[in-house]
Amino acid sequence: MSGKIFKGIWIVASSVFLASLVFIMGISYEYFTGLQKSQLKNETELAAQGVANAGMNYFDSLNTEGYRITWIGADGSVLYDNEADTATMENHMEREEVRKALEEGYGESTRYSSTLSDKQLYAAKRLPDGSVVRLSIVQVAVWALILGFAQPISVVILIALILTFVLASYIAKKIVKPINDIDLNKPEQYYGKDNYQEVEPLLRHIAAQQNQLKSDQEQIEKTALIRQEFTANVSHELKTPLHAISGYAELIENGMVKEEDIRPFAGKIRSESSRMTKLVEDIIELTKLDNGDAEMKWEDCNLLRIAENAVDSLDAAATVMNVTVSVEGTDAPLKGIPQTLYSIVYNLCDNAIKYNHAGGKVSVEVRPQKNDTVLTVSDTGVGIPEECQDRVFERFYRVDRSHSKEVGGTGLGLSIVKHAVMIHGGRISISSEAGKGTEFVVTLPNRPQNKLTEEDAE
Ligand code: ADP
C-alpha cells in the first residue's frame, strides 16, 4: 500500500513539476520574443533617423553585427542591403512590414527566412521622403532558449526529483503507519480519533463482523453442547429399557422364572419395548423439527378438526385412565403443517390425560381470533409446581421422573410442542397449580409470514 501511495505522490508531483516547467518556458519564450521585438523597434527607429540625416553615408560606419539592414525606396526597389547584392533583389513593395510602414509609418512582421530554418523578425520605418528602412533579426528559438536554461533547469529538476522522492516516501509512510498500527482485536478504541477518521467506517464494519462471528461461535458452541447433552440423554434413556428387557429375557432363559410368571414377564418386556419405540419416535420427530423436514408441507388447515382427530386417537388412553376429554370451539382455518399441528394437540392432551387423576377432566378449546387461533388444553390433574414450570419444555426434563416413566413418558413431549409452536411463529404459555390442574395456551398466527401453501405457490 505504501508503495502505491508513494508512486501516486511521485507521479502527481513530477507531472505538476513538468507542467509548471513547460508553462514557465512558454511564458519566458513570449517574454524574450517581446523584448527582441521592442529592441528591434528601437534600433529601426534609430537607423531610420540616421538614414534620414545622412542618407547612404549612414551605412558606411555602421556596425550591423546580428542585424540585417535594408533601405527600400518609395517604389519598393532595394537601395541598400548589408547582406545581399541590391541588383539581384526583387521589389520589396509587397513585403508585409514594408507595406504597413508605407501606410502607417511603422510596420512589423514575422516569417520564416528563405532557408526556412530560422524565423525572422522584421521591423520597417518610413522616412519623410517616402523611402523605408527595415531591420531584421533571427527570432530566438525555443530550443535555443531551453539550451540556454539547460544548466539551471537540470539542477532544479534534480533538486525537485530528490525532494519529491524524500517527501513522497515520508508521506506514504506517515499515511500507512497508523493503519499498520491498528489493533484489529479492539477496533472500537480508534473511533473518533483524528488519524482514523477515514478508516472509521471500515473499523466499524470489522467490529460488527467480529461481533457477529463471536455470537455465531457462541451459538455453535451452545448448539454443540445441547447436542452433546441430548445424545448422552438419549443413550441413557435407551439403555434403561434395554437393560430391563435383557434382564427379564436372561431370567426366562436361565429358567429362573416360574411357568406362571412367564406371562407377566413377557408383558414387562413388551411395555419396555413400547417405551423404547415411543422414545425413538419422539427423537425422530424432534430431529425432523430441528432440521426442517422436507416432507413438512404448509397447507390450509382447520385446527378444530385436527384437535378432534388427536383426541379421538387418545380415546383408549383416556378410558384406561378414566379421564373425560371434551373438545369445544369453532372451525379454525389457518396455514400450517398438519402433522406438526397434530403433534401439538396430541402431546398436550396426552400429558393432560397421563398426569390426571382417575375421574378427572381434560378440556380442549379452539377459538379463532382476528389474526390468531388460540388452542387451550386444561386438565384437573396433578399440576406442575411453579419452580418447575419454566423447565418442563427442556428435553428429557420431568417433574416426577418415576411417575413419568410409570405413565410411559419420554420427557420429550413438551419439547416437541414448543418446537412445533415456534415453527408456526406462535407462542405457548403455562399456568398451573400443584394438585389442582394445568392449563396450556397456544397462540398460532393464522397466516404465518412468508409461508405459502402449495396452492398459493401454483
Ligand atoms: P413426558 O414424556 O415425561 O410427559 P413432557 O415433555 O411431555 O415429558 O413433559 C415434561 C414433564 O412435565 C412431564 O414429565 C411432567 O412431569 C410435566 N407435565 C407435562 N404436562 C403436564 C400436565 N398436564 N400436568 C402435570 N404435569 C405435566
Coordinates of C-alpha atoms and ligand atoms in Angstrom, one line a residue:
M1 CA 0.0 0.0 0.0
S2 CA 2.8 2.5 0.9
G3 CA 4.4 1.6 -2.4
K4 CA 1.2 2.6 -4.2
I5 CA 0.8 5.9 -2.3
F6 CA 4.5 6.7 -2.9
K7 CA 4.1 6.0 -6.6
G8 CA 0.9 8.1 -6.7
I9 CA 2.5 11.1 -5.0
W10 CA 5.7 10.7 -7.1
I11 CA 3.7 10.7 -10.4
V12 CA 1.5 13.6 -9.4
A13 CA 4.4 15.8 -8.1
S14 CA 6.5 15.0 -11.2
S15 CA 3.6 15.8 -13.6
V16 CA 2.9 19.1 -11.8
F17 CA 6.5 20.0 -11.9
L18 CA 6.9 19.2 -15.6
A19 CA 3.7 21.0 -16.5
S20 CA 5.0 24.1 -14.5
L21 CA 8.3 23.9 -16.3
V22 CA 6.6 23.8 -19.7
F23 CA 4.4 26.7 -18.7
I24 CA 7.3 28.7 -17.4
M25 CA 9.3 28.0 -20.6
G26 CA 6.3 29.2 -22.7
I27 CA 6.0 32.4 -20.7
S28 CA 9.7 33.0 -20.9
Y29 CA 9.6 32.5 -24.7
E30 CA 6.8 35.0 -25.0
Y31 CA 8.8 37.5 -22.8
F32 CA 12.0 37.2 -24.8
T33 CA 10.3 37.5 -28.1
G34 CA 8.6 40.7 -26.8
L35 CA 11.9 42.0 -25.6
Q36 CA 13.5 41.3 -29.0
K37 CA 10.7 43.0 -30.8
S38 CA 10.9 46.2 -28.7
Q39 CA 14.7 46.3 -29.2
L40 CA 14.3 45.8 -32.9
K41 CA 11.8 48.6 -33.0
N42 CA 14.2 51.0 -31.2
E43 CA 17.1 50.0 -33.4
T44 CA 14.9 50.5 -36.5
E45 CA 13.9 54.0 -35.4
L46 CA 17.5 55.0 -34.7
A47 CA 18.6 53.6 -38.1
A48 CA 15.7 55.4 -39.8
Q49 CA 16.8 58.7 -38.2
G50 CA 20.4 58.0 -39.2
V51 CA 19.4 57.3 -42.8
A52 CA 17.1 60.4 -42.9
N53 CA 20.0 62.6 -41.8
A54 CA 23.0 61.0 -43.6
G55 CA 21.5 59.1 -46.5
M56 CA 23.7 56.3 -47.9
N57 CA 26.7 57.6 -45.8
Y58 CA 25.0 56.4 -42.7
F59 CA 25.8 52.8 -43.7
D60 CA 29.5 53.4 -44.1
S61 CA 30.3 53.5 -40.5
L62 CA 27.6 51.1 -39.3
N63 CA 28.3 48.0 -37.2
T64 CA 25.5 45.6 -38.2
E65 CA 26.5 42.6 -36.4
G66 CA 23.5 40.4 -35.7
Y67 CA 21.2 42.6 -37.8
R68 CA 20.3 42.8 -41.4
I69 CA 19.5 46.3 -42.6
T70 CA 17.8 47.2 -45.8
W71 CA 16.9 50.5 -47.3
I72 CA 14.0 50.4 -49.7
G73 CA 12.9 53.2 -52.0
A74 CA 9.4 54.6 -52.1
D75 CA 8.8 52.5 -55.2
G76 CA 9.8 49.2 -53.4
S77 CA 13.3 48.9 -55.1
V78 CA 16.1 48.0 -52.7
L79 CA 18.6 50.8 -52.4
Y80 CA 20.9 49.2 -49.8
D81 CA 21.2 45.8 -48.1
N82 CA 24.1 44.8 -45.9
E83 CA 23.8 41.1 -46.7
A84 CA 22.8 40.9 -50.4
D85 CA 23.5 42.5 -53.7
T86 CA 20.8 45.0 -54.3
A87 CA 20.9 44.5 -58.1
T88 CA 19.7 40.9 -57.7
M89 CA 17.0 41.7 -55.1
E90 CA 13.3 41.8 -56.1
N91 CA 10.9 44.7 -55.4
H92 CA 10.0 44.8 -51.7
M93 CA 6.8 46.8 -52.0
E94 CA 4.6 43.7 -51.2
R95 CA 6.6 42.7 -48.1
E96 CA 4.1 42.9 -45.2
E97 CA 6.2 45.1 -42.9
V98 CA 7.1 47.4 -45.8
R99 CA 3.5 47.8 -46.9
K100 CA 2.5 48.6 -43.3
A101 CA 5.3 51.1 -42.9
L102 CA 4.3 52.9 -46.1
E103 CA 0.7 53.0 -45.0
E104 CA 1.1 53.7 -41.2
G105 CA 4.7 54.9 -40.8
Y106 CA 5.8 51.7 -39.0
G107 CA 5.3 48.0 -39.7
E108 CA 6.3 44.7 -38.3
S109 CA 6.1 41.1 -39.4
T110 CA 7.4 37.6 -38.6
R111 CA 8.1 34.9 -41.1
Y112 CA 10.5 32.1 -42.0
S113 CA 13.5 33.1 -43.9
S114 CA 14.1 31.7 -47.4
T115 CA 16.0 28.7 -45.9
L116 CA 13.0 28.1 -43.6
S117 CA 15.3 27.2 -40.8
D118 CA 15.0 30.4 -38.8
K119 CA 12.1 32.6 -38.0
Q120 CA 12.9 36.3 -38.8
L121 CA 11.5 39.3 -37.1
Y122 CA 11.1 42.3 -39.4
A123 CA 10.6 46.0 -38.5
A124 CA 10.2 48.8 -41.0
K125 CA 10.1 52.6 -40.7
R126 CA 9.0 55.1 -43.3
L127 CA 11.3 58.1 -43.8
P128 CA 10.0 61.6 -44.6
D129 CA 11.0 61.1 -48.2
G130 CA 8.7 58.0 -48.5
S131 CA 11.6 55.5 -48.5
V132 CA 11.7 52.8 -45.9
V133 CA 14.4 51.5 -43.6
R134 CA 14.0 47.9 -42.5
L135 CA 15.8 45.9 -39.9
S136 CA 15.5 42.1 -39.3
I137 CA 16.9 39.7 -36.8
V138 CA 16.6 36.0 -36.2
Q139 CA 13.9 35.3 -33.6
V140 CA 15.1 33.5 -30.6
A141 CA 14.1 29.8 -31.0
V142 CA 12.5 27.7 -28.2
W143 CA 15.3 25.1 -28.3
A144 CA 17.8 27.8 -28.0
L145 CA 16.0 29.2 -25.0
I146 CA 15.9 25.7 -23.4
L147 CA 19.6 25.2 -24.2
G148 CA 20.3 28.5 -22.6
F149 CA 18.5 27.4 -19.4
A150 CA 19.8 23.8 -19.6
Q151 CA 22.1 24.0 -16.6
P152 CA 19.8 25.7 -14.1
I153 CA 16.9 23.6 -15.3
S154 CA 18.8 20.4 -14.8
V155 CA 19.7 21.5 -11.3
V156 CA 16.1 22.4 -10.5
I157 CA 14.9 19.1 -11.9
L158 CA 17.4 17.2 -9.9
I159 CA 16.5 19.0 -6.6
A160 CA 12.8 18.6 -7.3
L161 CA 13.1 14.9 -8.0
I162 CA 15.1 14.3 -4.8
L163 CA 12.7 16.4 -2.8
T164 CA 9.7 14.7 -4.3
F165 CA 11.3 11.3 -3.6
V166 CA 12.0 12.1 0.0
L167 CA 8.7 13.8 0.7
A168 CA 6.7 11.1 -1.1
S169 CA 8.3 8.3 0.9
Y170 CA 7.8 10.2 4.1
I171 CA 4.1 11.0 3.4
A172 CA 3.4 7.4 2.3
K173 CA 4.9 6.0 5.5
K174 CA 3.0 8.6 7.6
I175 CA -0.3 7.6 6.0
V176 CA 0.3 3.9 6.3
K177 CA 1.7 3.8 9.8
P178 CA -1.5 4.4 11.7
I179 CA -3.2 1.8 9.6
N180 CA -0.5 -0.8 10.2
D181 CA -0.6 0.0 13.9
I182 CA -4.3 -0.8 14.2
D183 CA -5.1 -3.5 16.7
L184 CA -7.9 -5.3 14.9
N185 CA -8.9 -7.1 18.1
K186 CA -10.1 -3.8 19.6
P187 CA -11.2 -1.6 16.7
E188 CA -13.5 0.4 19.0
Q189 CA -10.6 2.3 20.6
Y190 CA -9.9 4.2 17.3
Y191 CA -13.5 5.6 16.9
G192 CA -13.4 9.4 16.8
K193 CA -9.6 9.7 16.8
D194 CA -8.1 12.2 14.4
N195 CA -5.8 9.8 12.4
Y196 CA -8.5 7.3 11.9
Q197 CA -11.4 9.3 10.6
E198 CA -11.2 7.9 7.1
V199 CA -10.9 4.3 8.2
E200 CA -13.6 4.5 10.9
P201 CA -16.4 3.1 8.7
L202 CA -14.1 0.2 7.8
L203 CA -13.2 -0.3 11.5
R204 CA -16.9 -0.3 12.4
H205 CA -17.6 -2.8 9.7
I206 CA -14.9 -5.1 11.1
A207 CA -16.1 -4.7 14.6
A208 CA -19.7 -5.6 13.6
Q209 CA -18.4 -8.7 11.7
Q210 CA -16.3 -9.7 14.7
N211 CA -19.3 -9.4 17.0
Q212 CA -21.4 -11.4 14.5
L213 CA -18.7 -14.1 14.4
K214 CA -18.4 -14.1 18.1
S215 CA -22.2 -14.6 18.6
D216 CA -22.2 -17.2 15.8
Q217 CA -19.4 -19.0 17.5
E218 CA -21.2 -18.9 20.8
Q219 CA -24.4 -20.2 19.1
I220 CA -22.4 -23.0 17.5
E221 CA -20.8 -23.9 20.8
K222 CA -24.2 -23.8 22.6
T223 CA -25.8 -26.0 19.9
A224 CA -22.9 -28.4 20.1
L225 CA -23.3 -28.6 23.9
I226 CA -27.1 -29.1 23.6
R227 CA -26.5 -31.9 21.0
Q228 CA -23.9 -33.5 23.3
E229 CA -26.2 -33.4 26.2
F230 CA -29.1 -34.7 24.0
T231 CA -27.0 -37.6 22.7
A232 CA -25.9 -38.5 26.3
N233 CA -29.6 -38.4 27.4
V234 CA -30.8 -40.4 24.5
S235 CA -28.2 -43.2 25.2
H236 CA -29.1 -43.1 28.9
E237 CA -32.9 -43.2 28.1
L238 CA -32.4 -46.1 25.7
K239 CA -30.1 -48.1 27.9
T240 CA -32.7 -48.3 30.8
P241 CA -35.4 -50.2 28.9
L242 CA -32.8 -52.2 27.1
H243 CA -31.2 -53.3 30.4
A244 CA -34.7 -54.2 31.7
I245 CA -35.6 -56.2 28.6
S246 CA -32.3 -58.1 28.6
G247 CA -32.6 -58.7 32.3
Y248 CA -36.1 -60.2 32.0
A249 CA -35.1 -62.3 29.0
E250 CA -32.0 -63.6 30.8
L251 CA -34.1 -64.7 33.8
I252 CA -36.5 -66.5 31.5
E253 CA -33.6 -68.1 29.5
N254 CA -31.9 -69.4 32.7
G255 CA -35.2 -70.9 33.8
M256 CA -35.4 -68.7 36.8
V257 CA -38.9 -67.7 36.1
K258 CA -41.8 -69.9 37.2
E259 CA -44.1 -71.1 34.4
E260 CA -47.0 -69.0 35.7
D261 CA -44.7 -65.8 35.9
I262 CA -43.6 -66.0 32.3
R263 CA -46.7 -64.1 31.0
P264 CA -46.2 -61.1 33.4
F265 CA -42.5 -61.1 32.4
A266 CA -43.4 -61.1 28.7
G267 CA -45.8 -58.2 29.5
K268 CA -42.9 -56.2 31.1
I269 CA -40.7 -56.9 28.1
R270 CA -43.5 -55.6 25.8
S271 CA -44.1 -52.4 27.9
E272 CA -40.3 -51.6 28.0
S273 CA -40.2 -52.2 24.2
S274 CA -43.1 -49.8 23.6
R275 CA -41.3 -47.2 25.8
M276 CA -38.3 -47.6 23.6
T277 CA -40.4 -47.4 20.4
K278 CA -42.1 -44.2 21.7
L279 CA -38.7 -42.7 22.6
V280 CA -37.3 -43.4 19.2
E281 CA -40.4 -42.0 17.6
D282 CA -40.2 -38.8 19.7
I283 CA -36.4 -38.5 18.9
I284 CA -37.2 -38.8 15.1
E285 CA -39.9 -36.2 15.4
L286 CA -37.7 -33.8 17.3
T287 CA -34.9 -34.3 14.7
K288 CA -37.3 -33.6 11.9
L289 CA -38.5 -30.4 13.6
D290 CA -34.8 -29.4 14.2
N291 CA -33.8 -30.0 10.6
G292 CA -36.9 -28.6 9.0
D293 CA -38.0 -31.8 7.3
A294 CA -38.8 -31.5 3.6
E295 CA -41.9 -33.6 4.0
M296 CA -43.4 -30.9 6.2
K297 CA -45.7 -29.0 3.8
W298 CA -47.6 -25.9 4.7
E299 CA -51.2 -26.2 3.9
D300 CA -54.6 -24.7 4.8
C301 CA -55.7 -26.5 7.9
N302 CA -58.6 -26.5 10.3
L303 CA -57.2 -26.7 13.9
L304 CA -60.6 -27.8 15.3
R305 CA -60.6 -30.9 13.0
I306 CA -57.0 -31.6 13.9
A307 CA -57.8 -31.3 17.6
E308 CA -60.8 -33.7 17.3
N309 CA -58.6 -36.3 15.5
A310 CA -55.9 -36.1 18.1
V311 CA -58.4 -36.5 20.9
D312 CA -60.0 -39.4 19.1
S313 CA -56.7 -41.3 18.9
L314 CA -56.3 -40.8 22.7
D315 CA -59.7 -42.2 23.4
A316 CA -58.3 -45.6 24.6
A317 CA -55.7 -43.9 26.9
A318 CA -58.4 -41.7 28.4
T319 CA -60.6 -44.7 29.0
V320 CA -57.8 -46.5 30.8
M321 CA -57.1 -43.5 33.0
N322 CA -60.9 -42.9 33.5
V323 CA -60.5 -39.3 32.3
T324 CA -63.2 -37.5 30.3
V325 CA -61.9 -35.4 27.3
S326 CA -64.1 -32.8 25.7
V327 CA -63.4 -30.7 22.6
E328 CA -65.1 -27.3 22.1
G329 CA -64.7 -24.4 19.6
T330 CA -65.4 -23.3 16.1
D331 CA -63.8 -24.1 12.8
A332 CA -60.4 -22.5 12.8
P333 CA -58.8 -22.2 9.4
L334 CA -55.1 -21.4 9.5
K335 CA -52.0 -22.0 7.4
G336 CA -49.7 -24.7 9.0
I337 CA -48.1 -28.1 8.8
P338 CA -50.9 -30.6 9.6
Q339 CA -48.8 -33.3 11.2
T340 CA -46.9 -30.7 13.3
L341 CA -50.2 -29.1 14.5
Y342 CA -51.5 -32.6 15.3
S343 CA -48.4 -33.2 17.4
I344 CA -49.0 -30.1 19.4
V345 CA -52.6 -31.1 20.4
Y346 CA -51.7 -34.8 20.8
N347 CA -48.8 -34.2 23.2
L348 CA -50.6 -31.6 25.3
C349 CA -53.7 -33.9 25.5
D350 CA -51.6 -37.0 26.1
N351 CA -49.9 -35.2 29.1
A352 CA -53.3 -33.9 30.4
I353 CA -54.6 -37.5 30.5
K354 CA -51.3 -39.1 31.8
Y355 CA -50.9 -36.6 34.7
N356 CA -54.5 -36.7 35.7
H357 CA -56.5 -38.4 38.5
A358 CA -59.0 -41.1 37.9
G359 CA -62.3 -39.4 37.2
G360 CA -60.5 -36.2 36.1
K361 CA -61.3 -34.0 33.1
V362 CA -59.5 -32.6 30.1
S363 CA -61.0 -29.9 28.0
V364 CA -59.7 -28.8 24.7
E365 CA -60.8 -25.5 23.2
V366 CA -60.1 -24.0 19.8
R367 CA -61.0 -20.3 19.4
P368 CA -60.2 -18.5 16.1
Q369 CA -59.5 -14.8 16.5
K370 CA -58.8 -12.0 14.1
N371 CA -55.2 -12.8 13.3
D372 CA -54.5 -15.8 15.5
T373 CA -56.1 -19.1 16.7
V374 CA -56.0 -19.9 20.4
L375 CA -55.8 -23.5 21.5
T376 CA -56.3 -24.2 25.2
V377 CA -55.7 -27.5 26.8
S378 CA -56.6 -27.6 30.5
D379 CA -56.9 -30.5 33.0
T380 CA -57.8 -31.3 36.5
G381 CA -54.6 -33.3 37.1
V382 CA -51.6 -33.3 39.4
G383 CA -50.4 -29.8 38.3
I384 CA -46.8 -28.5 37.9
P385 CA -45.1 -26.8 40.8
E386 CA -44.3 -23.2 39.9
E387 CA -40.5 -23.6 40.2
C388 CA -40.7 -26.4 37.5
Q389 CA -42.9 -24.6 35.0
D390 CA -40.0 -22.9 33.2
R391 CA -38.1 -26.2 32.8
V392 CA -40.8 -28.6 31.5
F393 CA -40.1 -27.6 27.9
E394 CA -36.5 -28.8 28.2
R395 CA -35.6 -32.1 26.6
F396 CA -35.8 -35.0 29.0
Y397 CA -36.9 -32.8 31.9
R398 CA -39.6 -34.5 34.1
V399 CA -41.1 -33.1 37.3
D400 CA -41.5 -36.5 38.8
R401 CA -39.2 -39.0 37.0
S402 CA -40.7 -42.2 38.3
H403 CA -44.3 -41.1 37.6
S404 CA -43.4 -40.1 34.1
K405 CA -41.8 -43.5 33.4
E406 CA -44.8 -45.2 35.0
V407 CA -47.1 -43.5 32.6
G408 CA -44.9 -44.1 29.6
G409 CA -43.4 -40.6 29.3
T410 CA -40.2 -39.9 27.3
G411 CA -39.5 -36.4 28.6
L412 CA -39.6 -35.1 25.0
G413 CA -43.4 -34.3 24.6
L414 CA -43.3 -30.7 25.6
S415 CA -40.0 -30.0 23.7
I416 CA -41.7 -31.2 20.6
V417 CA -44.7 -29.0 21.3
K418 CA -42.5 -25.9 21.9
H419 CA -40.6 -26.5 18.8
A420 CA -43.7 -27.1 16.7
V421 CA -45.2 -23.8 18.0
M422 CA -42.0 -21.9 17.2
I423 CA -42.0 -23.2 13.6
H424 CA -45.5 -21.9 13.3
G425 CA -44.4 -18.5 14.6
G426 CA -46.7 -18.9 17.7
R427 CA -46.2 -18.8 21.4
I428 CA -47.1 -21.1 24.3
S429 CA -47.8 -20.2 28.0
I430 CA -48.5 -22.4 31.0
S431 CA -50.4 -21.8 34.2
S432 CA -50.7 -24.5 36.8
E433 CA -51.2 -25.1 40.4
A434 CA -49.8 -28.2 42.1
G435 CA -52.6 -30.6 42.9
K436 CA -55.3 -28.6 41.1
G437 CA -54.5 -28.8 37.4
T438 CA -52.7 -27.3 34.5
E439 CA -53.6 -25.1 31.5
F440 CA -51.5 -24.7 28.4
V441 CA -52.5 -21.8 26.0
V442 CA -51.1 -21.9 22.5
T443 CA -51.5 -18.9 20.2
L444 CA -50.8 -19.5 16.5
P445 CA -50.9 -16.9 13.7
N446 CA -53.5 -17.7 11.1
R447 CA -51.1 -16.6 8.2
P448 CA -47.5 -17.1 9.3
Q449 CA -45.2 -14.8 7.4
N450 CA -43.6 -16.0 4.2
K451 CA -45.3 -19.3 4.3
L452 CA -47.1 -20.3 1.1
T453 CA -49.2 -23.4 0.6
E454 CA -48.7 -25.4 -2.5
E455 CA -51.9 -23.9 -3.9
D456 CA -50.6 -20.4 -3.3
A457 CA -47.4 -21.3 -5.0
E458 CA -49.3 -22.5 -8.0
Ligands
ADP1 P1 -43.2 -36.7 29.4 O1 -43.0 -37.6 28.3 O2 -42.4 -37.1 30.7 O3 -44.6 -36.4 29.7 P2 -43.1 -34.0 28.6 O4 -42.0 -33.2 27.9 O5 -44.3 -34.1 27.8 O6 -42.4 -35.3 29.0 O7 -43.4 -33.2 29.9 C1 -42.4 -32.9 30.8 C2 -42.8 -33.0 32.2 O8 -43.8 -32.0 32.5 C3 -43.6 -34.3 32.5 O9 -42.7 -35.3 32.9 C4 -44.5 -33.9 33.6 O10 -43.8 -34.0 34.9 C5 -44.8 -32.5 33.4 N1 -46.1 -32.3 32.7 C6 -46.3 -32.1 31.5 N2 -47.6 -31.9 31.2 C7 -48.3 -31.9 32.4 C8 -49.6 -31.8 32.8 N3 -50.6 -31.6 32.0 N4 -49.9 -31.9 34.2 C9 -48.8 -32.2 35.0 N5 -47.6 -32.3 34.7 C10 -47.3 -32.2 33.4

